[in-house]
Tab-separated table of C-alpha atoms in Angstrom:
chain	number	residue	atom	x	y	z
C	26	MET	CA	201.063	-41.799	-100.436
C	27	ARG	CA	204.052	-44.167	-100.117
C	28	CYS	CA	203.867	-47.467	-101.406
C	29	PRO	CA	203.906	-49.810	-98.625
C	30	TYR	CA	206.142	-52.373	-100.483
C	31	CYS	CA	208.685	-50.732	-102.295
C	32	GLY	CA	208.457	-47.052	-100.468
C	33	SER	CA	208.066	-45.336	-103.490
C	34	ASP	CA	206.190	-41.972	-102.993
C	35	ASP	CA	204.800	-41.505	-106.445
C	36	THR	CA	201.690	-44.199	-106.361
C	37	GLN	CA	198.894	-44.103	-109.094
C	38	VAL	CA	194.954	-43.810	-107.748
C	39	LYS	CA	193.358	-46.424	-110.124
C	40	ASP	CA	189.764	-46.490	-108.553
C	41	SER	CA	187.634	-44.453	-105.896
C	42	ARG	CA	184.101	-45.229	-104.337
C	43	PRO	CA	182.219	-44.583	-101.380
C	44	ALA	CA	182.589	-47.299	-98.317
C	45	GLU	CA	181.460	-48.312	-95.013
C	46	ASP	CA	177.551	-46.323	-95.555
C	47	ALA	CA	179.637	-43.434	-97.151
C	48	ALA	CA	181.408	-42.113	-94.154
C	49	ALA	CA	185.251	-43.302	-96.038
C	50	ILE	CA	186.699	-43.393	-99.284
C	51	ARG	CA	188.132	-46.270	-101.074
C	52	ARG	CA	191.115	-45.888	-103.154
C	53	ARG	CA	192.847	-49.049	-105.286
C	54	ARG	CA	196.213	-47.820	-105.915
C	55	SER	CA	199.121	-48.652	-107.706
C	56	CYS	CA	203.073	-48.508	-107.757
C	57	PRO	CA	204.321	-47.607	-111.224
C	58	ALA	CA	208.037	-48.487	-109.551
C	59	CYS	CA	207.209	-52.069	-108.410
C	60	GLY	CA	203.805	-52.846	-109.926
C	61	SER	CA	202.127	-53.518	-106.493
C	62	ARG	CA	198.194	-52.781	-105.980
C	63	PHE	CA	197.054	-51.894	-102.283
C	64	THR	CA	194.106	-50.244	-100.911
C	65	THR	CA	194.113	-46.983	-98.905
C	66	PHE	CA	190.575	-45.512	-97.134
C	67	GLU	CA	190.219	-41.973	-96.799
C	68	ARG	CA	187.803	-40.912	-93.329
C	69	VAL	CA	186.504	-37.908	-91.894
C	70	GLN	CA	188.365	-37.177	-88.604
C	71	LEU	CA	186.394	-34.391	-86.530
C	72	ARG	CA	189.492	-34.521	-83.799
C	73	GLU	CA	192.938	-36.191	-82.363
C	74	LEU	CA	191.667	-38.359	-79.753
C	75	THR	CA	194.490	-39.276	-76.909
C	76	VAL	CA	193.663	-42.358	-74.586
C	77	LEU	CA	194.648	-41.878	-70.767
C	78	LYS	CA	195.309	-45.851	-69.833
C	79	THR	CA	194.704	-47.127	-66.735
C	80	ASP	CA	198.449	-47.127	-66.275
C	81	GLY	CA	198.403	-43.268	-66.381
C	82	ARG	CA	200.213	-43.094	-70.175
C	83	ARG	CA	198.770	-41.479	-72.740
C	84	ALA	CA	198.977	-42.719	-76.245
C	85	PRO	CA	196.610	-41.683	-79.362
C	86	PHE	CA	193.472	-43.039	-79.884
C	87	ASP	CA	193.700	-46.416	-82.399
C	88	ARG	CA	191.023	-47.012	-84.634
C	89	GLU	CA	192.352	-50.556	-85.763
C	90	LYS	CA	192.713	-51.658	-82.191
C	91	LEU	CA	189.213	-51.081	-81.573
C	92	ALA	CA	188.268	-52.478	-84.403
C	93	ARG	CA	190.519	-55.386	-83.621
C	94	SER	CA	188.671	-56.569	-80.227
C	95	ILE	CA	185.338	-55.955	-81.446
C	96	ARG	CA	186.292	-58.595	-84.425
C	97	VAL	CA	187.378	-60.850	-81.714
C	98	ALA	CA	184.705	-60.687	-79.962
C	99	LEU	CA	182.059	-61.382	-82.848
C	100	ARG	CA	184.493	-63.858	-84.299
C	101	LYS	CA	182.228	-66.593	-85.810
C	102	ARG	CA	179.192	-64.723	-84.701
C	103	PRO	CA	176.625	-63.564	-87.570
C	104	VAL	CA	177.638	-60.776	-87.599
C	105	ASP	CA	179.285	-59.173	-91.009
C	106	GLU	CA	181.980	-57.288	-91.560
C	107	ASP	CA	179.861	-54.195	-92.759
C	108	ARG	CA	178.623	-54.361	-89.668
C	109	VAL	CA	181.355	-53.964	-87.912
C	110	GLU	CA	182.908	-51.236	-89.833
C	111	ARG	CA	179.297	-48.950	-89.213
C	112	ILE	CA	179.921	-50.108	-85.105
C	113	VAL	CA	183.844	-48.788	-85.189
C	114	ASN	CA	182.326	-45.481	-87.191
C	115	GLY	CA	179.976	-45.660	-84.462
C	116	ILE	CA	182.139	-45.823	-81.532
C	117	GLN	CA	185.150	-43.058	-83.272
C	118	ARG	CA	182.147	-40.438	-84.105
C	119	ARG	CA	180.676	-41.015	-80.090
C	120	LEU	CA	183.995	-40.470	-78.900
C	121	GLU	CA	184.806	-37.622	-80.564
C	122	THR	CA	181.546	-35.979	-80.492
C	123	GLU	CA	181.197	-36.461	-76.421
C	124	ALA	CA	183.834	-36.680	-75.414
C	125	ASP	CA	186.891	-34.376	-74.097
C	126	SER	CA	190.339	-34.501	-76.311
C	127	GLU	CA	191.197	-37.285	-73.664
C	128	VAL	CA	189.147	-39.622	-73.608
C	129	THR	CA	190.105	-42.856	-70.712
C	130	SER	CA	190.081	-46.817	-71.715
C	131	ARG	CA	187.506	-47.594	-69.656
C	132	GLN	CA	185.355	-44.711	-71.079
C	133	ILE	CA	186.296	-46.480	-74.538
C	134	GLY	CA	185.329	-50.112	-72.888
C	135	GLU	CA	181.741	-49.203	-71.577
C	136	ILE	CA	180.780	-47.950	-74.846
C	137	VAL	CA	182.007	-51.052	-76.935
C	138	MET	CA	180.053	-53.290	-73.929
C	139	GLU	CA	176.837	-51.069	-74.187
C	140	THR	CA	176.945	-51.316	-77.700
C	141	LEU	CA	177.744	-55.254	-78.147
C	142	LYS	CA	175.199	-55.911	-75.829
C	143	GLU	CA	172.735	-54.555	-78.393
C	144	VAL	CA	174.680	-56.314	-81.085
C	145	ASP	CA	175.415	-59.475	-79.772
C	146	GLN	CA	175.146	-61.127	-76.741
C	147	VAL	CA	178.273	-63.598	-76.823
C	148	ALA	CA	180.129	-61.146	-77.553
C	149	TYR	CA	179.150	-59.082	-75.273
C	150	VAL	CA	180.053	-61.709	-72.899
C	151	ARG	CA	183.328	-62.389	-74.729
C	152	PHE	CA	184.514	-58.510	-74.581
C	153	ALA	CA	183.268	-58.065	-71.096
C	154	SER	CA	185.445	-61.359	-69.774
C	155	VAL	CA	188.296	-59.544	-71.389
C	156	TYR	CA	187.347	-55.755	-70.331
C	157	ARG	CA	186.743	-57.206	-66.686
C	158	ASN	CA	189.161	-59.572	-66.399
C	159	PHE	CA	187.794	-62.478	-65.544
C	160	GLY	CA	189.613	-65.182	-63.593
C	161	GLU	CA	187.278	-68.261	-62.768
C	162	ALA	CA	184.068	-69.838	-63.944
C	163	LYS	CA	182.513	-67.830	-61.104
C	164	ASP	CA	183.050	-64.152	-62.542
C	165	PHE	CA	181.353	-66.124	-65.857
C	166	ARG	CA	178.232	-66.447	-63.605
C	167	ALA	CA	178.420	-63.928	-61.758
C	168	PHE	CA	178.661	-61.151	-64.470
C	169	LEU	CA	175.611	-63.423	-66.399
C	170	GLY	CA	173.528	-63.713	-63.332
C	171	GLN	CA	173.796	-59.524	-63.622
C	172	LEU	CA	172.443	-60.199	-67.542
C	173	GLU	CA	169.878	-61.966	-66.606
C	174	ASP	CA	168.503	-60.104	-63.676
C	175	LYS	CA	167.908	-57.113	-66.302
């Protein structure tokens, strides 16, 4: 593993332990060249996923982008970081097992909305406002009306 600080290829693992409900391994590493310490995570990846964007572009699936968008929706909500990791892991596993190797951004968005609806309704509305591109207050009212009807 290359040191993110000095670029040295010779880093040493100081500690390893299970993380994210044993879905990953957390490793504390140190670099003998510069003395820096950093953490890496090792996760199982069942297959490479490609995301088909709405404009037709293709991009590799970015787990961190998914996690970031979920964290933004859950900001200042009573959901801890371990739960966020479990949510992200669950969505990634679902995509890897249910979908083809190419998945649309719309499929990902719908799965995130479905998951957030069960976890926290405020986060669900926040994510929907960005995902569905709400432009005016009436868009929120219409969405909340649909939510109450269900």
